[in-house]
């Protein structure tokens, strides 16, 4: 069960620059904090976020331990063709989730 | 003639300003401020945008838990209550309340735990558990925009009085009461941070400092630690008493759940 909130326009004019915003529920455990037993809590972060538009990568970022929990990402893209934007988060402990957004370009 | 017109004109101006003053005293009577009004514009926008407000992630999670069957009874919340948008509207604005058959007030999280043990036949969720907060946020979110309306239950009065007494009682090594900061010095700064009026309008809140959703109980513990008092145990009745008093103090203010605070 993953919890994601995406804010992207459903339609866009051809050639327009649109903003896509995405928020995901994730603890982003740094790996530097000791737990109640004194041992370090193992790192559990999202390592990489990518966005593709009809298969072509339009945005990517690497995340580190310094990124806050529940990271919010906002980026811009040029709307050239109708299609699907796939947002993908991958990270520690086999974390891999995807969210798809359909955008119609007129 | 012109002089007469001037007199009439002046009289009209005075009448208009008198009427404006009357309206002003009526609408301006409520000077209470939610923490929302005292935080920066960026944070206000974050709270207002449902796809940027991290609290909405927990509301979404709560919605998933609402329809998930659990426990020995294999029942979900929705099996009894149906769609939360209808059945849970206006519920959070009247908690804490005394549940039927009980004699002690419970907060919203306590009510959810009662449902778990009585109807779903499953263990209580511990305080500040993520699922418990998510369910509380989901239920309270259904009342967003409604005025806080504590119930007119005479049995609550004694607990409310206890809460009021705690609110005004000096405690901790710093020897401060809640009232010294949040009544006498609200709006001023403490270590560079604005002191809010302490109206519980948006709980559970997403606090950026916590990087998580938290209950009013957690917020109160924060304050207790801040004045170097010993925080009560997590199941202490003092928290519910204080919440009862604070909700009465915020009667009529609009619920914002899930609120974002710095």
Short mmCIF file of C-alpha atoms in Angstrom, two decimals:
data_model
loop_
_atom_site.label_atom_id
_atom_site.label_comp_id
_atom_site.label_asym_id
_atom_site.label_seq_id
_atom_site.Cartn_x
_atom_site.Cartn_y
_atom_site.Cartn_z
CA UNK A 1 0.00 0.00 0.00
CA UNK A 2 1.63 3.20 -1.12
CA UNK A 3 0.32 6.68 -0.61
CA UNK A 4 1.02 9.21 -3.33
CA UNK A 5 -0.53 12.57 -4.21
CA UNK A 6 0.13 13.94 -7.71
CA UNK A 7 -0.86 17.36 -8.99
CA UNK A 8 -0.60 17.62 -12.77
CA UNK A 9 -2.89 19.22 -15.35
CA UNK A 10 -5.17 16.78 -17.21
CA UNK A 11 -4.89 18.79 -20.40
CA UNK A 12 -2.19 21.08 -21.77
CA UNK A 13 -1.69 23.15 -24.91
CA UNK A 14 1.02 21.85 -27.25
CA UNK A 15 4.36 23.40 -26.42
CA UNK A 16 3.21 24.73 -23.04
CA UNK A 17 5.42 24.31 -19.98
CA UNK A 18 3.50 22.52 -17.24
CA UNK A 19 4.32 21.90 -13.60
CA UNK A 20 4.04 18.42 -12.13
CA UNK A 21 4.03 18.05 -8.34
CA UNK A 22 4.27 14.78 -6.44
CA UNK A 23 4.16 13.93 -2.74
CA UNK A 24 4.83 10.46 -1.32
CA UNK A 25 4.48 8.92 2.15
CA UNK A 26 7.92 7.63 3.16
CA UNK A 27 9.83 7.75 6.48
CA UNK A 28 13.22 8.65 4.87
CA UNK A 29 15.03 7.07 7.84
CA UNK A 30 18.54 8.53 7.67
CA UNK A 31 20.56 5.60 9.00
CA UNK A 32 22.30 7.89 11.47
CA UNK A 33 19.76 7.80 14.30
CA UNK A 34 20.10 5.36 17.19
CA UNK A 35 16.94 3.47 18.14
CA UNK A 36 15.65 2.83 21.69
CA UNK A 37 18.16 -0.04 22.05
CA UNK A 38 21.12 2.22 21.22
CA UNK A 39 21.80 0.60 17.86
CA UNK A 40 21.53 2.56 14.64
CA UNK A 41 18.19 2.26 12.86
CA UNK A 42 19.07 0.93 9.38
CA UNK A 43 18.85 3.46 6.56
CA UNK A 44 15.58 3.41 4.68
CA UNK A 45 15.36 6.16 2.10
CA UNK A 46 14.15 6.72 -1.44
CA UNK A 47 17.32 6.77 -3.53
CA UNK A 48 15.98 7.84 -6.90
CA UNK A 49 12.95 9.52 -8.39
CA UNK A 50 12.35 9.50 -12.14
CA UNK A 51 9.62 10.75 -14.43
CA UNK A 52 9.09 9.55 -17.99
CA UNK A 53 6.70 10.90 -20.62
CA UNK A 54 5.69 8.14 -23.03
CA UNK A 55 8.89 6.31 -22.11
CA UNK A 56 11.28 9.25 -22.49
CA UNK A 57 12.90 10.42 -19.28
CA UNK A 58 11.97 14.05 -18.55
CA UNK A 59 13.15 14.39 -14.98
CA UNK A 60 15.29 12.45 -12.50
CA UNK A 61 16.74 13.15 -9.09
CA UNK A 62 18.87 11.31 -6.56
CA UNK A 63 17.83 11.62 -2.94
CA UNK A 64 20.04 11.40 0.12
CA UNK A 65 19.67 10.97 3.86
CA UNK A 66 19.31 14.74 4.17
CA UNK A 67 15.93 14.78 2.40
CA UNK A 68 12.98 15.14 4.78
CA UNK A 69 10.34 12.47 5.31
CA UNK A 70 7.41 12.41 2.87
CA UNK A 71 9.42 14.17 0.12
CA UNK A 72 7.63 16.63 -2.15
CA UNK A 73 9.00 16.98 -5.69
CA UNK A 74 8.00 19.65 -8.19
CA UNK A 75 9.35 19.95 -11.73
CA UNK A 76 8.48 21.43 -15.11
CA UNK A 77 8.08 19.73 -18.47
CA UNK A 78 7.22 20.78 -22.00
CA UNK A 79 3.95 19.28 -23.25
CA UNK A 80 4.64 17.92 -26.74
CA UNK A 81 2.41 14.88 -27.14
CA UNK A 82 -0.55 13.32 -25.38
CA UNK A 83 0.37 10.38 -23.24
CA UNK A 84 1.22 8.99 -19.86
CA UNK A 85 3.67 10.39 -17.37
CA UNK A 86 5.07 7.63 -15.18
CA UNK A 87 6.51 8.71 -11.83
CA UNK A 88 8.73 6.14 -10.17
CA UNK A 89 10.30 6.10 -6.72
CA UNK A 90 12.93 3.47 -5.89
CA UNK A 91 14.94 3.02 -2.72
CA UNK A 92 16.16 0.91 0.17
CA UNK A 93 14.49 -2.32 1.26
CA UNK A 94 13.31 -3.00 -2.27
CA UNK A 95 11.06 0.07 -2.31
CA UNK A 96 9.69 0.58 -5.83
CA UNK A 97 6.39 2.30 -6.56
CA UNK A 98 4.90 3.88 -9.63
CA UNK A 99 2.15 6.38 -10.29
CA UNK A 100 0.71 7.08 -13.75
CA UNK A 101 -0.85 10.33 -14.89
CA UNK A 102 -2.56 10.77 -18.25
CA UNK A 103 -2.08 14.18 -19.86
CA UNK A 104 -3.93 15.14 -23.05
CA UNK A 105 -2.08 17.63 -25.27
CA UNK A 106 -4.20 19.73 -27.62
CA UNK B 1 -29.31 75.73 0.21
CA UNK B 2 -25.76 74.47 -0.18
CA UNK B 3 -25.31 74.76 3.57
CA UNK B 4 -28.39 72.66 4.19
CA UNK B 5 -27.15 70.02 1.75
CA UNK B 6 -23.83 69.97 3.57
CA UNK B 7 -25.56 69.36 6.90
CA UNK B 8 -27.60 66.52 5.42
CA UNK B 9 -24.46 65.12 3.82
CA UNK B 10 -22.55 65.25 7.10
CA UNK B 11 -25.44 63.59 8.91
CA UNK B 12 -25.39 60.79 6.34
CA UNK B 13 -21.64 60.36 6.78
CA UNK B 14 -22.04 60.12 10.56
CA UNK B 15 -24.93 57.69 10.24
CA UNK B 16 -22.92 55.51 7.86
CA UNK B 17 -19.84 55.49 10.10
CA UNK B 18 -22.01 54.74 13.16
CA UNK B 19 -23.61 51.82 11.33
CA UNK B 20 -20.16 50.61 10.23
CA UNK B 21 -18.96 50.81 13.83
CA UNK B 22 -21.96 48.78 14.99
CA UNK B 23 -21.28 46.08 12.40
CA UNK B 24 -17.62 46.26 13.34
CA UNK B 25 -18.31 45.50 16.98
CA UNK B 26 -20.51 42.58 16.01
CA UNK B 27 -18.22 40.89 13.49
CA UNK B 28 -15.07 42.01 15.27
CA UNK B 29 -16.14 40.45 18.57
CA UNK B 30 -14.22 37.24 17.85
CA UNK B 31 -10.57 38.17 18.09
CA UNK B 32 -9.37 34.58 18.44
CA UNK B 33 -6.74 33.55 15.92
CA UNK B 34 -6.01 30.09 14.65
CA UNK B 35 -2.33 29.16 14.34
CA UNK B 36 -3.01 29.20 10.60
CA UNK B 37 -3.31 33.00 10.61
CA UNK B 38 0.04 33.43 12.35
CA UNK B 39 2.17 31.23 10.11
CA UNK B 40 3.92 32.25 6.91
CA UNK B 41 2.23 32.52 3.54
CA UNK B 42 4.19 29.56 2.14
CA UNK B 43 2.91 27.28 4.90
CA UNK B 44 -0.65 28.54 4.49
CA UNK B 45 -0.50 27.67 0.80
CA UNK B 46 0.93 24.25 1.66
CA UNK B 47 -1.99 23.56 3.99
CA UNK B 48 -4.58 24.83 1.51
CA UNK B 49 -3.32 22.74 -1.42
CA UNK B 50 -4.59 19.19 -0.95
CA UNK B 51 -1.81 17.80 -3.15
CA UNK B 52 0.96 19.64 -1.28
CA UNK B 53 -0.33 19.19 2.27
CA UNK B 54 1.53 16.13 3.63
CA UNK B 55 -1.31 15.58 6.09
CA UNK B 56 -3.44 14.57 3.10
CA UNK B 57 -1.19 11.51 2.64
CA UNK B 58 -2.40 10.32 6.02
CA UNK B 59 -6.01 11.19 5.19
CA UNK B 60 -5.58 9.03 2.07
CA UNK B 61 -4.10 6.23 4.20
CA UNK B 62 -6.97 6.61 6.67
CA UNK B 63 -9.44 6.22 3.81
CA UNK B 64 -7.76 2.95 2.82
CA UNK B 65 -7.87 1.70 6.43
CA UNK B 66 -11.54 2.77 6.73
CA UNK B 67 -12.64 0.11 4.24
CA UNK B 68 -10.16 -2.58 5.33
CA UNK B 69 -11.66 -5.45 7.35
CA UNK B 70 -9.68 -6.36 10.45
CA UNK B 71 -9.85 -8.26 13.74
CA UNK B 72 -11.68 -11.40 14.84
CA UNK B 73 -14.99 -9.84 13.72
CA UNK B 74 -13.49 -9.30 10.24
CA UNK B 75 -15.28 -5.95 9.98
CA UNK B 76 -14.12 -2.66 8.55
CA UNK B 77 -15.15 0.76 9.81
CA UNK B 78 -17.24 1.14 6.65
CA UNK B 79 -19.21 -2.06 7.42
CA UNK B 80 -20.90 -0.26 10.33
CA UNK B 81 -20.53 3.43 9.46
CA UNK B 82 -20.82 3.33 5.67
CA UNK B 83 -19.30 6.19 3.70
CA UNK B 84 -17.38 8.47 6.03
CA UNK B 85 -18.26 11.58 4.01
CA UNK B 86 -21.82 11.27 5.30
CA UNK B 87 -21.53 9.40 8.60
CA UNK B 88 -18.42 11.11 10.00
CA UNK B 89 -19.30 14.68 9.03
CA UNK B 90 -19.47 16.80 12.16
CA UNK B 91 -18.14 14.06 14.45
CA UNK B 92 -14.66 15.44 15.15
CA UNK B 93 -15.97 18.90 16.10
CA UNK B 94 -17.77 17.48 19.14
CA UNK B 95 -15.00 15.31 20.59
CA UNK B 96 -13.84 14.58 23.31
CA UNK B 97 -17.15 13.13 24.43
CA UNK B 98 -18.42 10.47 26.83
CA UNK B 99 -19.23 7.29 24.87
CA UNK B 100 -22.57 5.60 25.50
CA UNK B 101 -22.25 3.21 28.43
CA UNK B 102 -19.07 4.92 29.64
CA UNK B 103 -18.45 7.55 32.28
CA UNK B 104 -15.09 9.00 31.23
CA UNK B 105 -14.56 11.27 28.22
CA UNK B 106 -12.51 9.92 25.32
CA UNK B 107 -10.85 11.77 22.47
CA UNK B 108 -11.29 10.82 18.82
CA UNK B 109 -8.39 8.35 18.90
CA UNK B 110 -9.84 6.79 22.05
CA UNK B 111 -13.21 6.42 20.33
CA UNK B 112 -11.55 4.68 17.37
CA UNK B 113 -9.81 2.31 19.79
CA UNK B 114 -13.15 1.58 21.50
CA UNK B 115 -14.59 0.62 18.13
CA UNK B 116 -11.62 -1.64 17.56
CA UNK B 117 -11.95 -3.52 20.86
CA UNK B 118 -15.77 -3.61 21.01
CA UNK B 119 -16.83 -4.11 17.41
CA UNK B 120 -13.81 -5.25 15.40
CA UNK B 121 -12.47 -7.47 18.23
CA UNK B 122 -8.89 -6.40 17.69
CA UNK B 123 -6.20 -4.87 19.91
CA UNK B 124 -6.08 -1.16 20.65
CA UNK B 125 -3.59 0.82 18.60
CA UNK B 126 -0.87 2.41 20.77
CA UNK B 127 -0.80 6.22 21.14
CA UNK B 128 0.79 8.07 18.18
CA UNK B 129 0.54 4.94 16.05
CA UNK B 130 0.56 5.88 12.37
CA UNK B 131 -2.62 3.99 11.51
CA UNK B 132 -4.48 5.46 14.49
CA UNK B 133 -3.45 8.98 13.50
CA UNK B 134 -4.37 8.30 9.87
CA UNK B 135 -7.85 7.10 10.85
CA UNK B 136 -8.33 10.08 13.19
CA UNK B 137 -7.19 12.44 10.42
CA UNK B 138 -9.55 10.80 7.93
CA UNK B 139 -12.52 11.08 10.30
CA UNK B 140 -11.66 14.66 11.32
CA UNK B 141 -11.10 15.66 7.69
CA UNK B 142 -14.78 14.98 7.02
CA UNK B 143 -15.56 17.91 9.35
CA UNK B 144 -13.12 20.36 7.74
CA UNK B 145 -14.64 23.84 7.65
CA UNK B 146 -17.27 23.10 10.29
CA UNK B 147 -17.30 25.14 13.52
CA UNK B 148 -16.02 23.40 16.66
CA UNK B 149 -19.10 22.47 18.69
CA UNK B 150 -18.42 20.69 22.01
CA UNK B 151 -21.45 18.68 23.21
CA UNK B 152 -23.80 20.09 25.85
CA UNK B 153 -23.27 17.10 28.13
CA UNK B 154 -23.42 18.21 31.81
CA UNK B 155 -21.23 15.25 32.79
CA UNK B 156 -18.35 16.83 30.84
CA UNK B 157 -18.35 20.00 32.94
CA UNK B 158 -16.28 18.55 35.79
CA UNK B 159 -13.59 17.35 33.35
CA UNK B 160 -13.62 20.69 31.55
CA UNK B 161 -13.07 22.42 34.89
CA UNK B 162 -10.11 20.11 35.55
CA UNK B 163 -8.72 21.08 32.17
CA UNK B 164 -9.18 24.78 32.90
CA UNK B 165 -7.43 24.31 36.23
CA UNK B 166 -4.47 22.53 34.57
CA UNK B 167 -4.35 25.27 31.92
CA UNK B 168 -3.86 27.94 34.61
CA UNK B 169 -1.65 25.88 36.96
CA UNK B 170 2.03 26.79 37.05
CA UNK B 171 4.23 23.76 36.57
CA UNK B 172 7.71 22.62 35.66
CA UNK B 173 11.12 24.03 36.51
CA UNK B 174 10.29 27.18 34.53
CA UNK B 175 7.16 27.56 36.69
CA UNK B 176 4.91 28.51 33.76
CA UNK B 177 1.27 27.77 33.09
CA UNK B 178 -0.30 27.31 29.67
CA UNK B 179 -2.16 30.60 30.22
CA UNK B 180 1.00 32.65 30.78
CA UNK B 181 2.16 31.96 27.22
CA UNK B 182 -1.05 31.33 25.29
CA UNK B 183 -3.38 33.88 26.96
CA UNK B 184 -1.12 36.62 28.34
CA UNK B 185 1.63 36.59 25.70
CA UNK B 186 0.03 35.11 22.59
CA UNK B 187 1.16 36.85 19.41
CA UNK B 188 4.53 37.76 20.95
CA UNK B 189 7.72 35.84 20.30
CA UNK B 190 9.39 33.10 22.28
CA UNK B 191 12.93 32.40 21.07
CA UNK B 192 12.06 33.98 17.72
CA UNK B 193 8.93 31.90 17.22
CA UNK B 194 5.42 33.38 17.36
CA UNK B 195 3.39 32.14 20.34
CA UNK B 196 0.02 30.94 19.03
CA UNK B 197 -3.24 31.20 20.94
CA UNK B 198 -3.34 27.40 21.33
CA UNK B 199 -6.66 26.66 19.63
CA UNK B 200 -6.80 22.96 18.65
CA UNK B 201 -8.31 23.68 15.24
CA UNK B 202 -6.38 21.28 13.03
CA UNK B 203 -5.54 18.06 14.86
CA UNK B 204 -4.07 15.67 14.03
CA UNK B 205 -1.55 18.14 12.56
CA UNK B 206 1.36 17.64 10.21
CA UNK B 207 4.18 19.41 11.98
CA UNK B 208 7.24 20.05 9.82
CA UNK B 209 9.49 19.71 12.87
CA UNK B 210 8.12 16.19 13.46
CA UNK B 211 8.12 15.28 9.76
CA UNK B 212 5.00 13.35 10.64
CA UNK B 213 1.40 13.59 11.71
CA UNK B 214 0.91 14.04 15.45
CA UNK B 215 -1.95 14.30 17.90
CA UNK B 216 -2.81 17.09 20.33
CA UNK B 217 -1.42 14.81 23.04
CA UNK B 218 1.99 14.90 21.39
CA UNK B 219 1.77 18.68 21.07
CA UNK B 220 0.87 19.02 24.77
CA UNK B 221 3.80 16.77 25.74
CA UNK B 222 6.03 19.08 23.68
CA UNK B 223 4.87 22.05 25.73
CA UNK B 224 5.29 20.17 29.01
CA UNK B 225 8.86 19.28 28.10
CA UNK B 226 9.39 22.90 27.02
CA UNK B 227 8.48 24.25 30.46
CA UNK B 228 10.55 21.42 31.97
CA UNK B 229 7.60 19.74 33.60
CA UNK B 230 7.27 15.98 33.80
CA UNK B 231 4.96 14.88 31.00
CA UNK B 232 2.03 12.75 32.16
CA UNK B 233 1.95 9.13 30.99
CA UNK B 234 0.44 8.72 27.51
CA UNK B 235 -2.82 7.30 28.88
CA UNK B 236 -3.27 9.99 31.56
CA UNK B 237 -6.73 11.60 31.85
CA UNK B 238 -5.12 15.05 32.07
CA UNK B 239 -4.73 15.21 28.27
CA UNK B 240 -8.42 14.62 27.65
CA UNK B 241 -9.36 17.16 30.33
CA UNK B 242 -7.11 19.78 28.72
CA UNK B 243 -8.45 18.94 25.27
CA UNK B 244 -12.01 19.38 26.55
CA UNK B 245 -11.14 22.81 27.93
CA UNK B 246 -9.27 23.85 24.77
CA UNK B 247 -12.09 22.73 22.48
CA UNK B 248 -14.59 24.72 24.58
CA UNK B 249 -12.22 27.70 24.37
CA UNK B 250 -12.15 27.31 20.57
CA UNK B 251 -15.93 26.81 20.24
CA UNK B 252 -17.15 28.16 16.90
CA UNK B 253 -13.72 28.23 15.24
CA UNK B 254 -13.46 26.25 12.03
CA UNK B 255 -11.79 22.83 11.95
CA UNK B 256 -8.83 22.67 9.52
CA UNK B 257 -7.76 19.02 9.75
CA UNK B 258 -5.19 18.13 8.55
CA UNK B 259 -3.44 21.38 9.46
CA UNK B 260 0.22 22.06 8.69
CA UNK B 261 2.29 23.78 11.36
CA UNK B 262 6.00 24.73 11.43
#
